[in-house]
Amino acid sequence: MDRQRIPDQPAASPPLLQPLLEHISADLGLDDLSIIDLRNLDPPPALGANLIMILGTARSEKHLHVSADRLCRWLRSNHKLTPFADGLLGRNELKLKLKRKARRSKLLGSVGALERDGMDDGTRTGWICVNIGTVEGDGPGIGEAAGSFVGFGSRSQGVRLVVQMLTKEKREELDLEGLWGGLLEHKAHRDAKTDELAKRTTGSSATETHVSTGASGISHASSNQGAHFPTLSRAQTRSFHTPTRHLMKVPSHASTNPRNGSPAAKEPNNSPPASGNPRDELMLRYLLAGVDKGKHRYVHRLLRNMNPLALGESTRDGGRELLLRAHLNYLQRIPRGEALESLGLSPSDRLHSPFMFSFLQSLPFFPGPQHWQCQVELLCCGIKSGHRSWTKTDLMTLFQRVCMSTIDIPLTTFLTILEGILNRDGILGDGYHQGQKKWDSDMHMAICVLEEMSRRGHEILTEDVMVLLLEKVSCLDKYEANHPYKAVSERCLNDIIYAYDIPFTKEESLLRVLRLHARQNDWANFWLFWKGVAMRALRRSEALYAFMFRSVANTCNQTECIKALRIRIPDMESEEPPVQLAGEVALAVKKCLTIADPWVSEYAKKIPPVDEEWTRLWRRCEHELQKSTSSNV
């Protein structure tokens, strides 16, 4: 039938689109399917860039809820996706609301009252939006150069799929096809006008145009063909304002007659020079040496008497970043008392702290991502050092300034800000209630940072973010091991990790999580996480096995050491490729053997040696260590 006909797919559609349409039409039974391709829409919709929207009509509200629920389950089980259905009532939630509605109607009927018609009881809806998320596929803007991207957030690396399920009455009322169709027609009309303007510009530029420059420096063009317009590209139809062009060294469009041999007639060279002014280069070396030796008053005088633009022009490949990094390295190298004195009275103290004056003077007029990162790291150092005037409120103020700068904030900056906000030093030192207030404030700030991460296109359910949150929450145990905040937060984080099936693939992240569980003596989650690595078909490296055996040996528990040796040694041979019993692994196994059998080294030295399980394993470790030592020699 025409109602269940599958629409044609747009060009360069993701591989998931065809099976998704077949499932929606054949298995779920939605009618009148249509596809709206919004990948070329500029600016992108609120649901995200590179968006493909699927619309379908359900026969009733019950059919709508059942179809949305089955679609989410199908995506989770078959394609390992995490869809979000806005407007969907769960099975238990719908039953509970219906029971409450029946009880309310019964009570109203017992007193002779009638329920008002049209009252919203929360059980009726005619529209469910299933946001499948970003899937693999090519979008129109993915292969373009990074310089053509204009807007907030980061570039999308896939195609976002959204399924709009509506009842027939709701679909006619909203008319989503007409809404998005009008926007697409407007964009097509605008692109056609831009192409026509570009063709006119190309044709008129072929005629000879005389350009004369007046005394004010403004170029004037005169030609028989009329005014001459610069070529506008479809990717960027706006130009930067004058100060930004000067900072970016964008050449002017005005030029003189190429035949007169003037410098303006030459082809502009935008590539950075190999080296800048020799005097400025030498000045930068003096600055770096002064910061490294702690002579901040000397650096203070140099920067005060130096041209502010000279530092930026002397090294086009990051001279200011080098100077800022030198300040941070110096601060981390000196003792804590000297660091507190260098930080001054506040993060903006230029008067009492030569260190802060030289650091703030090293910042450019228009900071880039690397310069904001240095400022964030400095604030985090001040917070970790325990400076009373460097607070997390200052860090959030700097974070708001970074967001207002409209730059593309990298993930490392977000993680550094989260690490500084969730720093637990002193949170429970002022009493239980004061610690509760600090904890609530820190959680509110951390949630704001996570929301901004998600708004800018960064994934928040990743191993880097989860490991950082787990580490910071676990730091509470040095104040109070059984604090309720710690238990609740850890349980919530673990539930999120297992519910969303967040993969841990980096060896560094695996070591950090295992070290966290071992430090808390949480061996149940330690072994659960250890087995989860193998269940994901990931190889447990030599470093992981060495850390595991050392952690078990540090418990001095003979039973746990015996269990680890008998189970984990065969697991090493089942890895792909197998983990060799050599190097750090052999040393860790020997340490574990000394706990399992304190006399194993003496038994191995006897002649003839005792033929026993642990003795054979000890001699095997000794043999591998001697082999590696002889090969190194």
XYZ file of C-alpha atoms in Angstrom:
633
model
C 0.000 0.000 0.000
C 1.029 3.601 -0.518
C 0.772 4.340 3.200
C 3.526 1.828 4.041
C 5.776 2.678 1.113
C 9.401 3.295 2.123
C 10.593 6.685 0.804
C 13.713 7.086 -1.294
C 16.932 7.687 0.605
C 18.856 10.954 0.159
C 22.357 10.998 -1.294
C 25.263 9.920 0.950
C 22.874 8.528 3.566
C 24.271 6.504 6.521
C 24.187 2.689 6.314
C 21.757 2.489 9.248
C 19.023 4.427 7.438
C 17.755 1.571 5.212
C 17.334 -1.068 7.981
C 15.843 1.627 10.209
C 13.175 2.491 7.635
C 12.373 -1.181 7.057
C 12.003 -1.785 10.799
C 9.768 1.262 11.277
C 7.529 0.322 8.364
C 7.372 -3.483 8.577
C 7.840 -4.232 12.293
C 6.436 -1.145 13.976
C 3.693 -0.455 11.418
C 4.029 3.315 11.085
C 2.378 4.801 7.988
C 3.159 7.669 5.608
C 6.900 7.666 6.173
C 8.839 10.672 4.909
C 12.440 11.830 5.131
C 13.594 15.440 5.603
C 17.291 15.961 4.842
C 18.505 18.913 6.929
C 22.228 18.346 6.517
C 22.646 21.400 4.281
C 20.671 23.723 6.557
C 22.662 26.723 7.806
C 22.423 27.504 10.683
C 21.794 23.894 11.770
C 18.652 22.880 13.684
C 18.552 22.812 17.470
C 18.720 19.001 17.443
C 22.208 19.130 15.897
C 24.107 19.512 12.658
C 24.057 16.976 9.781
C 20.503 15.980 10.707
C 18.221 13.561 8.872
C 14.647 13.504 10.190
C 12.196 10.638 9.662
C 8.455 11.210 10.154
C 5.849 8.517 10.630
C 2.177 8.313 11.588
C 0.888 6.024 14.336
C -2.660 4.668 14.326
C -3.362 5.541 17.980
C -1.684 6.807 21.114
C -1.156 3.273 22.383
C 0.398 2.305 19.062
C 2.585 5.426 19.359
C 3.971 4.469 22.788
C 4.495 0.818 21.915
C 6.267 1.669 18.670
C 8.607 4.182 20.332
C 9.448 1.744 23.126
C 10.178 -1.104 20.702
C 12.281 1.149 18.492
C 14.478 2.171 21.436
C 14.914 -1.463 22.493
C 15.771 -2.494 18.926
C 18.416 0.226 18.634
C 19.982 -0.687 21.980
C 20.107 -4.439 21.399
C 20.928 -4.644 17.684
C 23.040 -1.538 17.083
C 24.419 -0.696 20.565
C 23.038 2.853 20.419
C 21.640 4.961 23.248
C 18.489 6.680 21.895
C 16.486 9.178 23.897
C 12.708 9.249 23.445
C 11.240 12.596 24.440
C 7.558 12.239 25.356
C 7.624 8.465 25.861
C 5.986 7.098 28.974
C 7.530 3.889 30.245
C 5.458 0.790 30.761
C 5.374 1.014 34.554
C 4.922 4.794 34.493
C 1.898 4.561 32.174
C 0.292 1.862 34.328
C 0.838 3.946 37.452
C -0.718 7.050 35.883
C -3.721 5.066 34.660
C -4.261 3.587 38.146
C -4.141 7.043 39.679
C -6.601 8.325 37.083
C -9.025 5.476 37.804
C -8.743 6.040 41.559
C -9.370 9.766 41.116
C -12.424 9.117 38.918
C -13.782 6.692 41.499
C -13.404 9.226 44.312
C -15.052 11.946 42.244
C -17.917 9.615 41.348
C -18.515 8.717 44.996
C -19.257 12.363 45.834
C -21.275 12.997 42.672
C -18.665 15.132 40.917
C -17.533 14.772 37.352
C -14.001 15.050 36.043
C -13.411 18.060 33.857
C -13.134 17.369 30.157
C -9.875 18.173 28.459
C -7.836 18.123 31.687
C -4.248 17.048 31.067
C -3.580 14.011 33.225
C -0.125 13.287 31.799
C -1.165 10.086 30.009
C -2.017 11.447 26.588
C 0.429 12.565 23.960
C 0.374 12.560 20.208
C 4.054 13.200 19.530
C 7.226 11.310 20.503
C 10.670 12.402 19.298
C 13.248 9.577 19.282
C 16.744 11.063 19.081
C 18.922 8.182 17.897
C 22.140 10.219 18.079
C 25.142 10.438 15.793
C 25.827 7.406 13.584
C 28.475 6.653 11.009
C 27.978 8.410 7.718
C 29.099 11.278 5.512
C 27.567 14.724 5.771
C 27.926 17.564 3.285
C 30.164 19.518 5.650
C 32.384 16.741 6.903
C 34.927 16.696 4.144
C 35.337 20.465 4.046
C 38.349 22.277 5.351
C 38.377 23.243 8.997
C 38.672 26.915 8.125
C 35.243 26.983 6.472
C 33.455 26.043 9.696
C 31.659 29.032 11.254
C 29.678 28.841 14.484
C 29.814 27.528 18.008
C 30.805 24.058 19.201
C 32.811 21.448 17.325
C 32.371 19.935 13.891
C 30.057 16.927 13.759
C 31.796 13.744 12.646
C 28.711 11.803 11.581
C 25.026 12.002 10.719
C 22.406 12.537 13.427
C 19.152 10.583 12.999
C 15.850 11.619 14.576
C 12.521 9.792 14.257
C 9.375 11.888 14.763
C 6.400 9.667 15.638
C 3.018 11.404 15.613
C -0.634 10.553 15.531
C -2.583 11.611 12.436
C -4.280 14.545 14.158
C -1.027 15.806 15.699
C 0.843 15.505 12.419
C -1.746 17.574 10.597
C -1.728 20.148 13.377
C 2.065 20.613 13.534
C 2.796 20.243 9.806
C 6.524 19.590 10.294
C 6.979 18.922 6.566
C 5.705 22.398 5.739
C 7.848 24.022 8.424
C 11.160 22.445 7.398
C 10.258 22.515 3.714
C 9.871 26.283 3.865
C 13.284 26.677 5.464
C 14.895 24.457 2.844
C 13.244 26.404 0.022
C 14.464 29.666 1.536
C 18.014 28.320 1.723
C 17.883 27.078 -1.875
C 16.684 30.500 -3.028
C 19.467 32.187 -1.057
C 22.134 29.855 -2.499
C 20.850 30.520 -6.021
C 21.189 34.262 -5.491
C 24.712 33.790 -4.114
C 25.717 31.704 -7.145
C 24.282 34.325 -9.488
C 26.199 37.075 -7.690
C 29.409 35.049 -7.874
C 28.953 34.517 -11.631
C 28.394 38.232 -12.173
C 31.484 39.029 -10.145
C 33.592 36.562 -12.118
C 32.378 38.015 -15.407
C 32.958 41.621 -14.399
C 36.452 40.891 -13.021
C 37.549 39.905 -16.535
C 37.247 43.545 -17.637
C 40.064 45.966 -16.857
C 39.434 47.852 -13.630
C 41.441 50.889 -12.564
C 41.938 51.229 -8.846
C 43.123 54.439 -7.257
C 43.868 54.996 -3.610
C 43.068 58.332 -2.022
C 44.900 60.138 0.710
C 42.865 58.415 3.384
C 44.072 54.943 2.326
C 40.659 53.758 1.101
C 40.653 52.075 -2.307
C 38.214 53.363 -4.962
C 37.335 51.389 -8.125
C 36.021 52.960 -11.351
C 34.941 51.053 -14.425
C 32.485 51.331 -17.275
C 30.821 48.158 -16.069
C 29.808 49.625 -12.702
C 30.923 48.852 -9.180
C 33.113 45.841 -8.547
C 32.113 43.496 -5.702
C 34.443 40.964 -4.031
C 33.687 37.313 -4.659
C 31.586 35.774 -1.895
C 31.859 32.081 -1.166
C 28.904 30.020 -0.062
C 30.808 28.742 2.987
C 31.534 32.227 4.368
C 29.609 35.243 3.096
C 30.821 37.576 5.835
C 34.271 39.100 6.350
C 36.146 39.763 9.553
C 36.204 43.287 10.928
C 39.273 45.486 10.428
C 41.231 44.869 13.688
C 40.847 41.102 13.308
C 42.079 41.278 9.689
C 45.117 43.178 10.870
C 45.867 40.630 13.581
C 45.379 37.740 11.176
C 47.528 39.613 8.570
C 44.866 39.303 5.889
C 46.009 41.323 2.834
C 43.785 44.138 1.619
C 41.641 43.634 -1.478
C 42.938 46.930 -2.890
C 45.937 46.753 -5.217
C 47.725 49.043 -7.577
C 48.464 48.511 -11.237
C 50.482 45.294 -11.505
C 52.619 46.843 -14.232
C 54.198 49.489 -11.991
C 56.161 46.929 -9.952
C 54.908 48.193 -6.615
C 54.887 45.815 -3.579
C 51.088 45.760 -3.639
C 51.188 44.131 -7.066
C 53.021 41.068 -5.734
C 51.227 37.934 -4.653
C 50.610 38.158 -0.884
C 52.466 35.616 1.268
C 50.451 34.500 4.307
C 52.867 31.782 5.449
C 54.596 32.584 8.780
C 58.263 33.560 8.539
C 60.947 31.183 9.735
C 62.039 33.755 12.340
C 60.893 37.239 13.302
C 62.869 40.283 14.285
C 66.266 39.143 15.726
C 65.954 41.700 18.511
C 62.541 40.356 19.509
C 63.804 36.776 19.319
C 66.672 37.653 21.648
C 64.249 39.434 23.975
C 62.073 36.326 24.156
C 65.107 34.225 25.141
C 65.902 36.674 27.928
C 62.301 36.464 29.118
C 62.272 32.655 29.189
C 65.596 32.571 31.043
C 64.362 35.132 33.573
C 61.164 33.171 34.274
C 63.106 29.918 34.618
C 65.459 31.453 37.188
C 62.677 33.170 39.111
C 63.793 36.725 38.313
C 60.275 38.023 37.908
C 61.127 41.637 38.687
C 63.601 41.540 35.808
C 60.913 40.018 33.558
C 58.515 42.603 34.974
C 60.741 45.472 33.792
C 61.335 43.902 30.385
C 57.644 43.396 29.715
C 56.743 46.868 30.957
C 59.242 48.530 28.604
C 58.551 46.168 25.699
C 56.212 46.765 22.782
C 53.131 44.599 23.511
C 52.904 43.520 19.853
C 56.604 42.579 19.604
C 56.184 39.342 21.570
C 53.390 38.161 19.303
C 55.296 39.096 16.147
C 58.620 37.632 17.238
C 57.463 34.012 17.204
C 54.474 33.084 15.072
C 54.622 29.469 16.300
C 53.662 30.056 19.943
C 56.046 32.500 21.645
C 53.433 33.612 24.155
C 52.452 30.040 24.883
C 56.113 29.200 25.580
C 56.315 32.086 28.030
C 53.082 31.094 29.777
C 54.231 27.479 30.019
C 57.518 28.650 31.529
C 55.556 30.414 34.297
C 53.535 27.258 35.013
C 56.634 25.054 35.109
C 58.320 27.437 37.531
C 55.272 27.480 39.813
C 55.122 23.666 39.943
C 58.858 23.400 40.626
C 59.167 25.691 43.640
C 58.115 24.811 47.236
C 54.565 25.420 48.376
C 55.410 28.466 50.506
C 57.148 30.247 47.661
C 54.299 29.311 45.323
C 51.725 30.908 47.653
C 53.810 34.071 47.813
C 54.193 34.153 44.011
C 50.428 33.873 43.482
C 49.879 37.220 45.201
C 46.629 38.367 46.788
C 44.253 37.350 43.989
C 44.251 35.919 40.443
C 44.387 39.477 39.078
C 47.049 40.860 41.434
C 49.483 42.860 39.280
C 50.622 45.186 42.055
C 52.067 42.899 44.757
C 53.195 39.892 42.686
C 55.816 40.254 39.917
C 55.044 36.651 38.948
C 51.382 37.446 38.304
C 52.260 40.668 36.488
C 54.617 38.880 34.095
C 52.094 36.054 33.551
C 49.175 38.395 32.841
C 51.362 40.618 30.681
C 52.306 37.568 28.583
C 48.701 36.991 27.545
C 47.779 38.187 24.028
C 45.025 40.673 23.272
C 42.906 37.910 21.698
C 43.705 34.688 23.601
C 43.518 31.427 21.734
C 42.592 27.991 23.109
C 46.161 27.308 24.282
C 46.313 30.643 26.156
C 42.993 29.990 27.924
C 44.295 26.541 28.823
C 47.325 28.102 30.548
C 45.083 30.459 32.542
C 42.882 27.542 33.630
C 45.928 25.508 34.713
C 47.244 28.454 36.741
C 43.930 28.813 38.586
C 43.833 25.079 39.263
C 47.374 25.237 40.671
C 46.290 28.044 42.996
C 43.256 26.064 44.172
C 45.275 22.888 44.770
C 47.951 24.782 46.683
C 45.333 25.907 49.196
C 45.554 29.668 48.551
C 42.661 31.309 50.389
C 42.090 33.993 47.744
C 42.110 31.566 44.787
C 38.667 29.989 44.871
C 36.563 27.819 42.617
C 34.314 30.821 42.043
C 37.255 32.477 40.268
C 37.616 29.354 38.153
C 33.946 29.470 37.158
C 34.290 33.182 36.329
C 37.198 32.352 34.029
C 35.152 29.512 32.517
C 32.346 31.948 31.701
C 34.868 34.279 30.042
C 36.156 31.376 27.953
C 32.604 30.556 26.851
C 31.957 34.198 25.927
C 35.114 34.300 23.793
C 33.318 32.075 21.202
C 36.425 29.966 20.594
C 36.345 26.220 20.110
C 37.119 24.964 23.623
C 39.124 21.705 23.490
C 38.277 18.716 25.642
C 41.473 19.076 27.693
C 40.356 22.502 28.922
C 36.996 21.122 30.066
C 38.691 18.246 31.908
C 41.142 20.619 33.604
C 38.260 22.833 34.783
C 36.371 19.804 36.101
C 39.469 18.605 37.926
C 39.873 21.994 39.603
C 36.196 22.253 40.560
C 36.041 18.730 42.007
C 39.229 19.171 44.023
C 38.261 17.809 47.434
C 40.915 19.461 49.602
C 39.214 20.879 52.683
C 35.640 20.050 51.725
C 34.966 18.228 55.017
C 37.459 20.095 57.168
C 34.962 22.649 58.495
C 32.376 20.237 59.772
C 29.646 18.083 58.328
C 27.178 20.836 57.379
C 29.818 23.140 55.945
C 31.189 20.228 53.899
C 27.663 19.524 52.630
C 27.306 23.121 51.389
C 30.674 23.002 49.634
C 29.824 19.663 48.070
C 26.483 20.952 46.726
C 28.151 24.059 45.318
C 30.879 22.024 43.609
C 28.348 19.638 42.116
C 26.305 22.536 40.742
C 29.396 24.038 39.083
C 30.470 20.657 37.695
C 27.016 20.097 36.187
C 27.203 23.523 34.520
C 30.540 22.574 32.956
C 29.185 19.213 31.756
C 26.127 20.907 30.242
C 28.375 23.350 28.358
C 30.475 20.409 27.131
C 27.386 18.719 25.753
C 26.131 21.974 24.240
C 29.411 22.432 22.374
C 29.354 18.943 20.882
C 31.684 17.093 23.277
C 30.661 13.672 24.521
C 30.331 13.603 28.310
C 29.721 9.870 28.697
C 33.343 9.002 27.878
C 36.054 7.177 29.753
C 38.085 10.357 30.369
C 35.184 12.129 32.075
C 34.030 9.087 34.034
C 37.537 8.255 35.294
C 38.040 11.851 36.408
C 34.711 11.887 38.272
C 35.430 8.551 39.949
C 38.872 9.685 41.083
C 37.633 12.963 42.511
C 34.727 11.368 44.361
C 36.983 8.682 45.833
C 39.309 11.334 47.314
C 36.723 11.839 50.079
C 37.937 8.713 51.864
C 40.954 10.503 53.334
C 38.553 12.584 55.455
C 35.830 10.099 56.255
C 35.758 6.589 54.817
C 32.015 6.026 55.258
C 30.772 9.477 54.292
C 27.274 9.280 52.716
C 28.182 11.626 49.834
C 30.984 9.341 48.781
C 28.873 6.160 48.767
C 25.950 7.715 46.890
C 28.153 9.406 44.293
C 30.223 6.292 43.600
C 27.095 4.157 43.255
C 25.538 6.634 40.820
C 28.688 6.828 38.708
C 29.037 3.041 38.560
C 25.369 2.726 37.591
C 25.893 5.240 34.751
C 28.963 3.381 33.505
C 27.195 0.018 33.369
C 23.820 1.371 32.177
C 25.303 3.245 29.216
C 27.953 0.598 28.626
C 30.790 3.151 28.514
C 33.867 1.455 27.005
C 37.288 1.840 28.631
C 39.868 1.230 25.915
C 42.894 3.313 26.963
C 45.488 1.559 29.065
C 45.953 4.672 31.187
C 42.226 4.804 32.010
C 42.174 1.102 32.885
C 45.124 1.523 35.238
C 43.536 4.550 36.912
C 40.255 2.735 37.582
C 42.005 -0.400 38.859
C 44.274 1.720 41.071
C 41.193 3.479 42.421
C 39.447 0.228 43.409
C 42.649 -1.218 44.877
C 43.263 1.870 47.020
C 39.736 1.594 48.441
C 40.027 -2.195 48.959
C 36.960 -2.596 46.752
C 38.008 -5.939 45.310
C 34.532 -6.888 44.121
C 34.466 -3.983 41.646
C 38.183 -4.488 40.962
C 37.662 -8.009 39.606
C 34.374 -7.035 37.933
C 36.161 -4.295 36.012
C 39.077 -6.652 35.273
C 36.750 -9.232 33.723
C 34.867 -6.527 31.825
C 38.020 -5.687 29.863
C 38.199 -9.244 28.532
C 34.460 -9.314 27.819
C 34.955 -6.358 25.455
C 37.514 -8.418 23.533
C 40.309 -6.068 24.646
C 43.815 -7.263 25.388
C 45.057 -6.821 28.956
C 48.616 -5.658 28.546
C 51.766 -6.514 30.493
C 51.415 -3.318 32.519
C 47.883 -4.279 33.599
C 48.955 -7.773 34.700
C 51.986 -6.415 36.548
C 49.811 -3.863 38.378
C 47.198 -6.499 39.200
C 49.716 -8.917 40.760
C 51.422 -6.115 42.714
C 48.081 -4.853 44.033
C 47.048 -8.310 45.197
C 50.463 -8.849 46.836
C 50.187 -5.527 48.699
C 47.099 -6.834 50.507
C 49.269 -9.535 52.192
C 46.261 -11.843 51.902
C 47.470 -15.372 51.224
C 44.103 -16.614 49.997
C 43.710 -13.787 47.464
C 47.277 -14.267 46.213
C 46.768 -17.996 45.666
C 43.492 -17.380 43.849
C 45.072 -14.720 41.628
C 48.038 -16.925 40.720
C 45.940 -19.977 39.847
C 43.371 -18.055 37.772
C 45.292 -15.163 36.202
C 48.452 -17.007 35.110
C 46.466 -19.161 32.613
C 44.605 -16.027 31.490
C 47.915 -14.527 30.369
C 48.319 -17.274 27.783
C 44.798 -16.733 26.428
C 45.465 -13.080 25.543
C 45.998 -12.160 21.875
C 48.999 -12.064 21.643
C 49.881 -13.932 24.871
C 51.401 -11.987 27.755
C 54.906 -13.229 28.477
C 55.994 -14.003 32.023
C 58.979 -11.658 31.920
C 60.120 -8.251 33.069
C 57.748 -6.373 35.372
C 55.188 -9.162 35.188
C 57.701 -11.724 36.482
C 58.744 -9.428 39.338
C 55.104 -8.852 40.316
C 54.379 -12.612 40.192
C 57.413 -13.297 42.437
C 56.118 -10.736 44.935
C 52.754 -12.451 44.905
C 54.432 -15.869 45.343
C 56.204 -14.732 48.497
C 52.777 -14.046 50.045
C 51.236 -17.297 48.793
C 54.191 -19.358 50.105
C 56.753 -17.526 52.278
C 59.285 -20.407 51.882
C 59.094 -20.654 48.095
C 62.516 -19.047 47.550
C 64.182 -21.512 49.967
C 62.474 -24.497 48.359
C 63.646 -23.355 44.910
C 67.321 -23.235 46.072
C 67.360 -26.822 47.396
C 69.176 -29.474 45.418
C 67.278 -31.261 44.149
C 64.595 -28.543 44.218
C 61.171 -29.308 45.578
C 58.804 -30.172 42.725
C 55.836 -28.136 43.844
C 53.361 -25.753 42.107
C 54.750 -22.486 43.448
C 58.361 -23.643 43.219
C 58.010 -24.390 39.516
C 56.439 -20.977 38.912
C 59.242 -19.298 40.905
C 61.959 -21.030 38.873
C 60.149 -20.061 35.685
C 60.161 -16.406 36.712
C 63.846 -16.603 37.662
C 64.688 -18.157 34.304
C 62.847 -15.471 32.335
C 64.468 -12.681 34.351
C 67.952 -14.138 33.827
C 67.263 -14.498 30.107
C 66.176 -10.863 29.806
C 69.224 -9.713 31.819
C 71.659 -11.656 29.634
C 70.016 -10.370 26.442
C 70.324 -6.765 27.651
C 73.999 -7.277 28.419
